[in-house]
PDB file of C-alpha atoms in Angstrom:
ATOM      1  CA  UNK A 270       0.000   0.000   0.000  1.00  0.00           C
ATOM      2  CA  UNK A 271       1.553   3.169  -1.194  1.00  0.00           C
ATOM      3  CA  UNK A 272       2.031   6.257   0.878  1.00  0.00           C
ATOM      4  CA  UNK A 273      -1.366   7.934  -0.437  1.00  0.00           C
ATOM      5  CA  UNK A 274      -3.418   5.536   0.690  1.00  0.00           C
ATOM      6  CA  UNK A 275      -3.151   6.980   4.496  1.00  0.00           C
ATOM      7  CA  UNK A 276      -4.166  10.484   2.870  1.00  0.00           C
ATOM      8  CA  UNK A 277      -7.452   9.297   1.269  1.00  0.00           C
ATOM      9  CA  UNK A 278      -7.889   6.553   4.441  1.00  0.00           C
ATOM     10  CA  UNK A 279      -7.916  10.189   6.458  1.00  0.00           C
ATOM     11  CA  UNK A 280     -10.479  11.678   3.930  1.00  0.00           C
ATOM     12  CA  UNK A 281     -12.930   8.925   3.740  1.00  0.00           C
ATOM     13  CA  UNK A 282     -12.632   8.996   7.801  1.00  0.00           C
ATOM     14  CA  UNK A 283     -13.178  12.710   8.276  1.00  0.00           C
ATOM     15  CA  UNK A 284     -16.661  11.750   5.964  1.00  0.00           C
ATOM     16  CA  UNK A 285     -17.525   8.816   7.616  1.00  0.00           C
ATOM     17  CA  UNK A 286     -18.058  10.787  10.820  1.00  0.00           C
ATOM     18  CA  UNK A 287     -19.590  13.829   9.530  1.00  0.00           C
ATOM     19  CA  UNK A 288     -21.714  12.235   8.118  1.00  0.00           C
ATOM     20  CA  UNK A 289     -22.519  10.203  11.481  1.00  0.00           C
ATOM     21  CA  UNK A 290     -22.457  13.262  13.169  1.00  0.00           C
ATOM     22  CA  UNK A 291     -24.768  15.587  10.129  1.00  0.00           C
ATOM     23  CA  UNK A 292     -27.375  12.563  10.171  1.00  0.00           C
ATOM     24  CA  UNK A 293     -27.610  12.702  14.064  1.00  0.00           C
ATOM     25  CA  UNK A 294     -26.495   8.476  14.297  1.00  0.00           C
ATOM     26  CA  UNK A 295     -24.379  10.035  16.984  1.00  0.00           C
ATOM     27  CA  UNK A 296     -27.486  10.652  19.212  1.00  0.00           C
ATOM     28  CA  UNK A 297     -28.501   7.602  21.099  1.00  0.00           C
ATOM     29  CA  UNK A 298     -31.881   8.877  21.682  1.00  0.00           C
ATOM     30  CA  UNK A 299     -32.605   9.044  17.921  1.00  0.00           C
ATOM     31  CA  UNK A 300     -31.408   5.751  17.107  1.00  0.00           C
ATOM     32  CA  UNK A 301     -33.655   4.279  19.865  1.00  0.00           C
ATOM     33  CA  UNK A 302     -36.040   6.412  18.227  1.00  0.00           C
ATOM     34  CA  UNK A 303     -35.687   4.676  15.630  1.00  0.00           C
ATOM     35  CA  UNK A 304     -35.775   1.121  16.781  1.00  0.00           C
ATOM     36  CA  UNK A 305     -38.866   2.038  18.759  1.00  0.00           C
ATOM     37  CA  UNK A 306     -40.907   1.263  15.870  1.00  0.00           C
ATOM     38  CA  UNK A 307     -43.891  -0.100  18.115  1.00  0.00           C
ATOM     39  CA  UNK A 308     -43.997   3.318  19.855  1.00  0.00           C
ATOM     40  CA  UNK A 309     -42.368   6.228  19.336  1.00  0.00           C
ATOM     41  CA  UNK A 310     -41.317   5.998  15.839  1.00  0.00           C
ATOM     42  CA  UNK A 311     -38.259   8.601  14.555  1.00  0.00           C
ATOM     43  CA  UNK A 312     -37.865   7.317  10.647  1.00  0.00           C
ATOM     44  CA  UNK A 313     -34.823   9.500  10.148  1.00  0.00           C
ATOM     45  CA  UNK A 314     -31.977   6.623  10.652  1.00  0.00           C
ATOM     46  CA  UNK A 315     -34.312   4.676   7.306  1.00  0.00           C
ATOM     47  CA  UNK A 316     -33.070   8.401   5.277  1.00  0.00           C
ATOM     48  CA  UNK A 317     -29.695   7.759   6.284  1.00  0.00           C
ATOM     49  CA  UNK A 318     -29.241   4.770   4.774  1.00  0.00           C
ATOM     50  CA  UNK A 319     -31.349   5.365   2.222  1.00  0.00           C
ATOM     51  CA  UNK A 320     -28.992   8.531   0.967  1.00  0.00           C
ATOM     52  CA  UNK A 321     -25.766   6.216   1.991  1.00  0.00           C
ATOM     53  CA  UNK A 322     -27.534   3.450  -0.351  1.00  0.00           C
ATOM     54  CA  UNK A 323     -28.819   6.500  -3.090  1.00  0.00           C
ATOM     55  CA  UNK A 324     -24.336   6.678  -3.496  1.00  0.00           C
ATOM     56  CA  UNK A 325     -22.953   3.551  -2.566  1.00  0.00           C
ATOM     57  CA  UNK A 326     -25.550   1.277  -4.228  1.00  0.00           C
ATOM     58  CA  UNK A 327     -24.555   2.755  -7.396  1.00  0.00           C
ATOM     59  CA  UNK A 328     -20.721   3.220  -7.099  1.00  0.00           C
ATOM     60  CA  UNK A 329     -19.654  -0.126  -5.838  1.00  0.00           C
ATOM     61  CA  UNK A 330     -20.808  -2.348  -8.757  1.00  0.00           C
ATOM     62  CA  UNK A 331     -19.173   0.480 -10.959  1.00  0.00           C
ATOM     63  CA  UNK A 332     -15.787   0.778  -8.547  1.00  0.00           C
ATOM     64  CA  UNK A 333     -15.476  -3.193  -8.559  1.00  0.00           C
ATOM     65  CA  UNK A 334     -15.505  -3.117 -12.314  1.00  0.00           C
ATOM     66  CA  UNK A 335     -12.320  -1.995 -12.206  1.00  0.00           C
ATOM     67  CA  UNK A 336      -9.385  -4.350 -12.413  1.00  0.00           C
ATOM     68  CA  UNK A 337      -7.807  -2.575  -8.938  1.00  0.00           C
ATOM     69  CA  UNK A 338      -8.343   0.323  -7.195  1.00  0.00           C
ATOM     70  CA  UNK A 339      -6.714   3.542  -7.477  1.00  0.00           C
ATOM     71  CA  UNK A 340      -3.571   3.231  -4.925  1.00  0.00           C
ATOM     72  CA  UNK A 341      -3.652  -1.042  -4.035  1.00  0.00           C
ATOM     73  CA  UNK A 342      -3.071  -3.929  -6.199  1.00  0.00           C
ATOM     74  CA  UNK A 343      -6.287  -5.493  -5.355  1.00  0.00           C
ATOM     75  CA  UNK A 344      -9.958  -5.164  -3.790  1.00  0.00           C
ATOM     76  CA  UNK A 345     -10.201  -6.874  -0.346  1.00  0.00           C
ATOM     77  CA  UNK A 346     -13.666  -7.328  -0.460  1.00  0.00           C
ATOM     78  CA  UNK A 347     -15.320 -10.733   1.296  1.00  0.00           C
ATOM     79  CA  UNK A 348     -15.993 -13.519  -1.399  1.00  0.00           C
ATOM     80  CA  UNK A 349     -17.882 -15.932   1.310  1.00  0.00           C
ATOM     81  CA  UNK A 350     -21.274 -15.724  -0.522  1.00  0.00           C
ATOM     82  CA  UNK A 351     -23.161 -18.328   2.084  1.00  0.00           C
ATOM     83  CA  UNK A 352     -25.871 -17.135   5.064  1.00  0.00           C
ATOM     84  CA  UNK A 353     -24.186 -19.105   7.979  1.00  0.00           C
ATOM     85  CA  UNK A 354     -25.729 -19.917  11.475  1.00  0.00           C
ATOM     86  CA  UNK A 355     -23.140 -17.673  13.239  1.00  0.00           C
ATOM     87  CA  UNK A 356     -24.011 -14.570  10.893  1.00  0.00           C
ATOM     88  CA  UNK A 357     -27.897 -14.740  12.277  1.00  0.00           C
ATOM     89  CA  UNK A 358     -27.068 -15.448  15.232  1.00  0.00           C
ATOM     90  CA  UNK A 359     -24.459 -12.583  15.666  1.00  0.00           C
ATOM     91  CA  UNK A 360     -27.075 -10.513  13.750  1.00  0.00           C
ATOM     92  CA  UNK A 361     -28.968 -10.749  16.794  1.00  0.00           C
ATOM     93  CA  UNK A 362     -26.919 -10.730  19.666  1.00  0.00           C
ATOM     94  CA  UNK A 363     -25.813  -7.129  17.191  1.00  0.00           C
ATOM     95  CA  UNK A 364     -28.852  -5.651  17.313  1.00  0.00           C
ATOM     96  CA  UNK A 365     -30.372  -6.273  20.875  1.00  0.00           C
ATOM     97  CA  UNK A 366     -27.346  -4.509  21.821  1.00  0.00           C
ATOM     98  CA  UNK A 367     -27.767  -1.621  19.676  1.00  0.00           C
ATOM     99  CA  UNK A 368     -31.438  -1.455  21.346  1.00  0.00           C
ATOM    100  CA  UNK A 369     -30.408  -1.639  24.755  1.00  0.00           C
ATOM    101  CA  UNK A 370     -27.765   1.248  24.551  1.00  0.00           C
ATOM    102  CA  UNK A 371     -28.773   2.643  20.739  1.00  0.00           C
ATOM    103  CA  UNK A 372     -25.044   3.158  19.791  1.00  0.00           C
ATOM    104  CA  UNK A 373     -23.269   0.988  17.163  1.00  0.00           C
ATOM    105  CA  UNK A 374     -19.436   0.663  16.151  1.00  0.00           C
ATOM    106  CA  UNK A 375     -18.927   3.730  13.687  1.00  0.00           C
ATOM    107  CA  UNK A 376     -21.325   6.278  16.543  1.00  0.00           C
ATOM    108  CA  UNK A 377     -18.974   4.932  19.646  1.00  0.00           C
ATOM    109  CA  UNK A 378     -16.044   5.684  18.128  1.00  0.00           C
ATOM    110  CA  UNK A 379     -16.573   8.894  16.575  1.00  0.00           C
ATOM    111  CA  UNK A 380     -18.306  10.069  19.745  1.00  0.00           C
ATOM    112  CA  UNK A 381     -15.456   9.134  21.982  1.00  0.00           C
ATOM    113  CA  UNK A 382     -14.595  13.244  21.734  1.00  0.00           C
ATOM    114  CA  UNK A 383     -17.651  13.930  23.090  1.00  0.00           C
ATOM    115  CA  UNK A 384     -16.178  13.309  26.932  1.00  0.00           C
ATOM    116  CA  UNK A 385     -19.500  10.928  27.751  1.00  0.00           C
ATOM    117  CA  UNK A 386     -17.755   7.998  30.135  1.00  0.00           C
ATOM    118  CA  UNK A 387     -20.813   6.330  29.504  1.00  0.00           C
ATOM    119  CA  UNK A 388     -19.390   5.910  25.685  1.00  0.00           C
ATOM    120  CA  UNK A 389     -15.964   5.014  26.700  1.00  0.00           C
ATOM    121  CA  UNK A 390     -17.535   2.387  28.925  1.00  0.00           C
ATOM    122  CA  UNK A 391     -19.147   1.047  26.091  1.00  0.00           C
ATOM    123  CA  UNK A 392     -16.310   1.593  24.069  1.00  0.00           C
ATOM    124  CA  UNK A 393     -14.109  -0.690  26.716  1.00  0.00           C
ATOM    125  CA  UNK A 394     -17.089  -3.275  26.797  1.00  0.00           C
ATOM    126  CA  UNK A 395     -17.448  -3.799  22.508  1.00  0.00           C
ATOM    127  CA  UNK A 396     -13.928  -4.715  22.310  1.00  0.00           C
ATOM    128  CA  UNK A 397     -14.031  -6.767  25.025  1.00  0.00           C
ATOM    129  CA  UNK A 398     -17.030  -9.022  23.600  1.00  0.00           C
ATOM    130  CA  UNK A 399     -14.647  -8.663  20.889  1.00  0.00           C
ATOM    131  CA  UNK A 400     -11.975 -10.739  22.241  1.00  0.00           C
ATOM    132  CA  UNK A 401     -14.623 -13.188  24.160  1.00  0.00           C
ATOM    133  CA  UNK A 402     -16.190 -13.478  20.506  1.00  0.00           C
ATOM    134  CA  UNK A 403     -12.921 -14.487  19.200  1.00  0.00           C
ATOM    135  CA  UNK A 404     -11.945 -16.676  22.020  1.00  0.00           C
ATOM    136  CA  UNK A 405     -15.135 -18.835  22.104  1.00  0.00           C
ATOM    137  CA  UNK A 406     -14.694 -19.114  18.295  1.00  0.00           C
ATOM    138  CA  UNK A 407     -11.477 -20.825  18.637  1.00  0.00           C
ATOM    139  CA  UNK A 408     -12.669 -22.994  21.358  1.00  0.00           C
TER     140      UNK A 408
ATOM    141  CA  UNK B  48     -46.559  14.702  14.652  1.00  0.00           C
ATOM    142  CA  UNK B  49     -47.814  12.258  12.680  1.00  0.00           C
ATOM    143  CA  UNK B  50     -45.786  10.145  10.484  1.00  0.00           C
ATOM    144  CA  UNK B  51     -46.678  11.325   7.086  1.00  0.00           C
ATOM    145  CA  UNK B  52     -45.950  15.183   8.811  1.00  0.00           C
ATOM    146  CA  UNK B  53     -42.362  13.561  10.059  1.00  0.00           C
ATOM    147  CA  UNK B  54     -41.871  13.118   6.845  1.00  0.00           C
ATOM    148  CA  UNK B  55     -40.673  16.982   5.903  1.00  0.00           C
ATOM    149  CA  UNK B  56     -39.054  18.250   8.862  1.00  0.00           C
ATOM    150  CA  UNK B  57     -35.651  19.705   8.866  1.00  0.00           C
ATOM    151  CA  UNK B  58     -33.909  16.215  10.381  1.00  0.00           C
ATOM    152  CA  UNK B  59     -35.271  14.544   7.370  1.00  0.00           C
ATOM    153  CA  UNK B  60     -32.953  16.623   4.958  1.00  0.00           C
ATOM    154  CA  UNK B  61     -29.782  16.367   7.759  1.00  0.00           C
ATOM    155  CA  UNK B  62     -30.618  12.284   7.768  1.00  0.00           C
ATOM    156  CA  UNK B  63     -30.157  12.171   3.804  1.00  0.00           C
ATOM    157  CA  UNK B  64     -27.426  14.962   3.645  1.00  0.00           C
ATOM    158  CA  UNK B  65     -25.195  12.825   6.488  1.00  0.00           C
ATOM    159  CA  UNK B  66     -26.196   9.318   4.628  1.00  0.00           C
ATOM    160  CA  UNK B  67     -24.878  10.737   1.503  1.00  0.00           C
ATOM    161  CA  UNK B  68     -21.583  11.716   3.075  1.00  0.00           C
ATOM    162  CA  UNK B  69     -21.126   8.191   4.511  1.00  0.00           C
ATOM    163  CA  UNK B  70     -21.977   6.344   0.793  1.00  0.00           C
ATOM    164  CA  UNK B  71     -19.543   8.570  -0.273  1.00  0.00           C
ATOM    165  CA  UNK B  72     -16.925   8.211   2.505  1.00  0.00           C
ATOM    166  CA  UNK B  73     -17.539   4.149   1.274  1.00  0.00           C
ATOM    167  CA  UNK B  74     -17.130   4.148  -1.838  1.00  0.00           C
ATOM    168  CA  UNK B  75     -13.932   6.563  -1.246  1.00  0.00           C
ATOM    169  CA  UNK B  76     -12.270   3.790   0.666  1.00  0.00           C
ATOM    170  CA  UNK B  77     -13.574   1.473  -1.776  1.00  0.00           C
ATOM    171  CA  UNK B  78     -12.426   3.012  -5.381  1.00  0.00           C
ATOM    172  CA  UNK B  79      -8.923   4.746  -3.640  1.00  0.00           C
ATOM    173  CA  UNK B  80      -7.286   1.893  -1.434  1.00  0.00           C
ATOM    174  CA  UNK B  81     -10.014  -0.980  -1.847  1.00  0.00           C
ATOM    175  CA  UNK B  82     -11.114  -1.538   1.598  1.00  0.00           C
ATOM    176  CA  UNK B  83     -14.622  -1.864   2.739  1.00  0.00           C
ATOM    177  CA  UNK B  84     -15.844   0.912   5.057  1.00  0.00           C
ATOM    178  CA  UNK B  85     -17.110  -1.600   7.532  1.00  0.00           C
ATOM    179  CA  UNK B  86     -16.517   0.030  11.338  1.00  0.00           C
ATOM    180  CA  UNK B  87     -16.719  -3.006  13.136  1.00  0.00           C
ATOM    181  CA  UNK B  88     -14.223  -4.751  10.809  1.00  0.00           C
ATOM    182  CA  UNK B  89     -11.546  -1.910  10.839  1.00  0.00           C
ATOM    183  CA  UNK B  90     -11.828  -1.004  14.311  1.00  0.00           C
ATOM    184  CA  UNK B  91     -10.983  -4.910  15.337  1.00  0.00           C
ATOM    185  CA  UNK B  92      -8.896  -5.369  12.546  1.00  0.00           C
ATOM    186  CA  UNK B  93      -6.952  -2.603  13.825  1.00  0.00           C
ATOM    187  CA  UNK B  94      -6.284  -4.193  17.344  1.00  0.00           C
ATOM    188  CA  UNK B  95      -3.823  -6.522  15.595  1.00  0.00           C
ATOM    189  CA  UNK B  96      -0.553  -4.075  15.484  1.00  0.00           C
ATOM    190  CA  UNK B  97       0.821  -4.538  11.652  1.00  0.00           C
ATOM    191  CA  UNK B  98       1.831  -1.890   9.436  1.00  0.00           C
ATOM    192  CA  UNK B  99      -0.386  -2.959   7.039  1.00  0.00           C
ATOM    193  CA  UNK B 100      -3.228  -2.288   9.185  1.00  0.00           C
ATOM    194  CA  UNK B 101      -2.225   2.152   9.303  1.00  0.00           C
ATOM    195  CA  UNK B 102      -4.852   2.769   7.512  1.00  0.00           C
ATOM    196  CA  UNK B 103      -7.268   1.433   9.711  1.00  0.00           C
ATOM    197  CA  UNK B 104      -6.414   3.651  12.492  1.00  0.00           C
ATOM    198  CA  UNK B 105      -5.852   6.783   9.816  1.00  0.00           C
ATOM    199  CA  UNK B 106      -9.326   5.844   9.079  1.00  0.00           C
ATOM    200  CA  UNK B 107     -10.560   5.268  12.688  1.00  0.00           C
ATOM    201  CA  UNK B 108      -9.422   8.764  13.463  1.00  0.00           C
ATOM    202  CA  UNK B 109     -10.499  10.665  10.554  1.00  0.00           C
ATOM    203  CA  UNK B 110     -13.973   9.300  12.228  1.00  0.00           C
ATOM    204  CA  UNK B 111     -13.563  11.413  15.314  1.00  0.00           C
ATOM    205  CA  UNK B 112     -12.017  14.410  13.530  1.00  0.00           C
ATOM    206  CA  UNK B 113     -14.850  14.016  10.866  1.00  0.00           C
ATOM    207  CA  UNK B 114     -17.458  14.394  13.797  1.00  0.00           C
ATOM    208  CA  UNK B 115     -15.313  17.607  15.707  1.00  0.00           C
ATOM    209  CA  UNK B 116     -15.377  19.231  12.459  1.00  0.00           C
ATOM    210  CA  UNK B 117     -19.065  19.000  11.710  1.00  0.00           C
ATOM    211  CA  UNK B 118     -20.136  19.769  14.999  1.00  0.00           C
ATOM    212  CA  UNK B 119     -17.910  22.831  14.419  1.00  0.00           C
ATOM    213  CA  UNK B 120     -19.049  24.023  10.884  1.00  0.00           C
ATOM    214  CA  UNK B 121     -22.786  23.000  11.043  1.00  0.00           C
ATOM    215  CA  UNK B 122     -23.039  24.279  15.068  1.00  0.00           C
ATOM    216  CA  UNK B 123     -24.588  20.625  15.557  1.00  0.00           C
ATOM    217  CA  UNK B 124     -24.463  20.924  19.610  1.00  0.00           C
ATOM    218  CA  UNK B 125     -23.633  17.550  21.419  1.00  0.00           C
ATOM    219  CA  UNK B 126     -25.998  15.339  22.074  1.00  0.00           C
ATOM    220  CA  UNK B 127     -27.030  14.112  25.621  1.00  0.00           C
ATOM    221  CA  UNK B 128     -26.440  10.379  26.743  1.00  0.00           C
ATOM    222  CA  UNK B 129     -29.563   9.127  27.938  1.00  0.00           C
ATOM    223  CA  UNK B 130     -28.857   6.972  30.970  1.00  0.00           C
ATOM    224  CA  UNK B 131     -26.332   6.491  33.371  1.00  0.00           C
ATOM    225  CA  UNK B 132     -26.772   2.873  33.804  1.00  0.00           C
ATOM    226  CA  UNK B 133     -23.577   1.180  33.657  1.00  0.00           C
ATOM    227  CA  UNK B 134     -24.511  -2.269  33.524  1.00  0.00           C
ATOM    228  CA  UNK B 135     -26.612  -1.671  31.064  1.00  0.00           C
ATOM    229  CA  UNK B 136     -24.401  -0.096  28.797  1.00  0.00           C
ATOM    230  CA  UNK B 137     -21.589  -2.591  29.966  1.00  0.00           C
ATOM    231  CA  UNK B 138     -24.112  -5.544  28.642  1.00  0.00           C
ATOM    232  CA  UNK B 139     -24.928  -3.411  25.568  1.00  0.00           C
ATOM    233  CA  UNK B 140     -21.433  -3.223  24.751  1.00  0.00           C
ATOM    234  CA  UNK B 141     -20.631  -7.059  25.266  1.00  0.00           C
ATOM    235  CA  UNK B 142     -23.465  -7.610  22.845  1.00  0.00           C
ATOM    236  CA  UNK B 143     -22.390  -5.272  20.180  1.00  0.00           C
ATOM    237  CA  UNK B 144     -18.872  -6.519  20.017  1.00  0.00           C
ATOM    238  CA  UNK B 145     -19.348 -10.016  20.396  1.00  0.00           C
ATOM    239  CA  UNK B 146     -22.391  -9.990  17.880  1.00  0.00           C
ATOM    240  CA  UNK B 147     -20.536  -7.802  14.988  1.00  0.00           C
ATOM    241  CA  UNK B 148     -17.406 -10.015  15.217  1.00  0.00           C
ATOM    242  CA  UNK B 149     -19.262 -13.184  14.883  1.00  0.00           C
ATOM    243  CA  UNK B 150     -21.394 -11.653  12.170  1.00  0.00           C
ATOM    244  CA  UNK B 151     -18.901 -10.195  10.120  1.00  0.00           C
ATOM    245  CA  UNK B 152     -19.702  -7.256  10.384  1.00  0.00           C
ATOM    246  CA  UNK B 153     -22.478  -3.895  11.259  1.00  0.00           C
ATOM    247  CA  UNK B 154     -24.465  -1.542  10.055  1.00  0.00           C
ATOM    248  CA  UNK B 155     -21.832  -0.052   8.000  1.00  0.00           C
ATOM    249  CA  UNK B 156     -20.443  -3.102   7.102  1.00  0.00           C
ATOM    250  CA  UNK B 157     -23.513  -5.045   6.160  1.00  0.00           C
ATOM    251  CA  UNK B 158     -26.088  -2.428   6.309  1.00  0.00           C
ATOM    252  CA  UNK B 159     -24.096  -0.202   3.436  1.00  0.00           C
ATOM    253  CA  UNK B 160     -21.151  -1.504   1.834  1.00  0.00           C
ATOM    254  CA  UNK B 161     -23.010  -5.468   1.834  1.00  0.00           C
ATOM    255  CA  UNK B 162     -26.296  -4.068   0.359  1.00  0.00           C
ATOM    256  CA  UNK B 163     -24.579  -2.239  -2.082  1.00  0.00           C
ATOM    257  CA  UNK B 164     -22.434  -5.068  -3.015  1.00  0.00           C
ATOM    258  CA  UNK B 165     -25.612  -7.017  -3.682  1.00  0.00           C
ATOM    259  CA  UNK B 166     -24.539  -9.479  -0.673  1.00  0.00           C
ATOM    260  CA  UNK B 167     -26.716 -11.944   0.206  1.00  0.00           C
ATOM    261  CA  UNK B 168     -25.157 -12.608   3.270  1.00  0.00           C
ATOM    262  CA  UNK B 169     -25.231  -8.703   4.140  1.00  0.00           C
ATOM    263  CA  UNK B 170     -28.762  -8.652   3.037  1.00  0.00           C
ATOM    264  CA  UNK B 171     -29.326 -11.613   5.671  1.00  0.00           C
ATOM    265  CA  UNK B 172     -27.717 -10.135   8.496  1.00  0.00           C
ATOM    266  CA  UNK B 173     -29.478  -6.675   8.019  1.00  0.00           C
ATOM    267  CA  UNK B 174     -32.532  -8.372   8.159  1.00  0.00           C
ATOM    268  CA  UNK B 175     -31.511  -9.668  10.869  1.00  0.00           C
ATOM    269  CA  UNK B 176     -30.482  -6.986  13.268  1.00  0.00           C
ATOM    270  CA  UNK B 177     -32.842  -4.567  12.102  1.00  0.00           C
ATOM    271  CA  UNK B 178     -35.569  -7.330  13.258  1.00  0.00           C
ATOM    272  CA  UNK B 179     -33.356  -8.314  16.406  1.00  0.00           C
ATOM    273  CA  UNK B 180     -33.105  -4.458  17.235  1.00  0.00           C
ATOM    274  CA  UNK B 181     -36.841  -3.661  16.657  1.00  0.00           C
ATOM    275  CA  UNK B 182     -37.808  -6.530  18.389  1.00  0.00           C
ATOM    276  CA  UNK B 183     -35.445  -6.101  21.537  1.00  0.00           C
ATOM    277  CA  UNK B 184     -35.968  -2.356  21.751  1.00  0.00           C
ATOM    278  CA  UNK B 185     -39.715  -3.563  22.511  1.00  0.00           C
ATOM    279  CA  UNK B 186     -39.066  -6.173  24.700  1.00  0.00           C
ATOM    280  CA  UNK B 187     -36.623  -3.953  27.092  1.00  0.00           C
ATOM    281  CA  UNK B 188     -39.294  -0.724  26.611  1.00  0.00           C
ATOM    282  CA  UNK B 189     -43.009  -1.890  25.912  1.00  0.00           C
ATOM    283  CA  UNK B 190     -42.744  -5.403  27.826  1.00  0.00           C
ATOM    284  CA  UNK B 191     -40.285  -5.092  30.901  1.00  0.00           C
ATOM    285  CA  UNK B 192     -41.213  -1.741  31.494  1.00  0.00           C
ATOM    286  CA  UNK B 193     -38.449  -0.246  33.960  1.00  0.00           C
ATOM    287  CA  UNK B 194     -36.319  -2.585  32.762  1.00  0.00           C
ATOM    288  CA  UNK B 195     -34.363   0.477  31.134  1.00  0.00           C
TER     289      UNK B 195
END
């Protein structure tokens, strides 16, 4: 990976979480909001991904035409095609997190500026069920 | 406010205006260095000190500088954190982590880059924690009231 690649890593970043931030997936309440679908209903996280969709849906089939990308030698994209057990299963254990606390892995790490221990705590806790994830894999 | 009234309030534009920012930001990382922008993915990946993995952290910082600036240029104020539960939130966290690394991957991973990949298998587990999510926010909120 040539030495560009950290420059437009950086820029893609800085986007990444504006646009968390710009879309409000930064505010726990809203994303509860919008999980609360039996009660209080807030539909804005469904216009988030539907503009992320509106520009990703159509660039990546036109990006992975390509033969590589602009600064690698090759796409690392994941070419495992079949709907395991563990992916619905860690589908779930994924998302009744996200409803109990209403923060997911790109809002706790861009909020981490925000000075909230409660989001370090969280912070401390994902990458922890990280490594127990990873551990009970290999058992 | 009724939902079809929700419909044209001001978040509605700042939901699509952010979205668009994060497709972009994906297919950025995509077309420049060919990663996927999958947070769950490069913020684990990143735990594994390699030189290879620089990016990741690049990346993983741009994030929070991304967010300072926009809070700076659109005067977004910061929001509030809701409860001050720490069990919860220690559980919540467990959950997240262990769930996205045995699924592969989260919202951004799945949700975005997957769907626009024409994954099944992202299109499968998006199903599946929207559901899980809807379904547990309900549980926690509407069933075991005071849970929260």
């Amino acid at each position: 990976m040539k030495t560009f690649s950290i420059v437009y890593a950086l820029f893609a970043g800085i986007l990444f979480g504006a646009g968390l931030v710009t879309s409000g997936m930064t505010d726990v309440t809203k994303i509860k909001g919008f999980l609360d679908v039996f009660g209080d209903w807030d539909i804005s996280l469904m216009f988030v991904m539907i503009g992320a969709l509106a520009v990703a849906a159509v660039s990546f089939p036109l990006i992975l035409k390509r033969e590589k990308p602009m600064d690698g030698d090759k796409f690392d994209v994941p070419t495992n095609t079949k709907i395991s057990a563990p992916l619905v299963y860690g589908s779930i254990l994924f998302g009744a997190g996200w409803a109990l606390v209403g923060l997911c892995p790109g809002p706790a790490v861009t909020s981490l500026f925000y000075g909230h221990w409660q989001i370090w705590l969280f912070f401390v806790f994902m990458i922890a069920g990280h490594f127990i994830a990873k551990f009970i894999q290999k058992a | 406010m009724d939902f079809f009234e929700s419909l044209f309030t001001p978040d509605i534009g700042w939901a699509v205006f952010g979205g668009v920012l994060i497709g972009a930001s994906a297919s950025l990382l995509l077309v420049s260095v060919g990663k996927i922008a999958g947070i769950s993915g490069t913020l684990f990946g990143a735990l594994k000190i390699n030189p290879n993995n620089l990016w990741r952290w690049v990346f993983l910082f741009g994030m929070i500088a991304g967010g300072f600036i926009a809070h700076q240029l659109f005067g977004i104020s910061v929001p509030e954190f809701d409860t001050d539960n720490s069990w919860l939130i220690a559980v919540g966290g467990l959950l997240v982590g262990a769930g996205t690394t045995i699924a592969n991957g989260c919202t951004s991973g799945h949700g975005i880059c997957g769907l626009s990949r024409r994954s099944p298998r992202s299109l499968a587990a998006t199903l599946t924690f929207m559901s899980a999510g809807i379904i547990a926010y309900y549980v926690f909120n509407h069933l075991l009231r005071g849970f929260v």
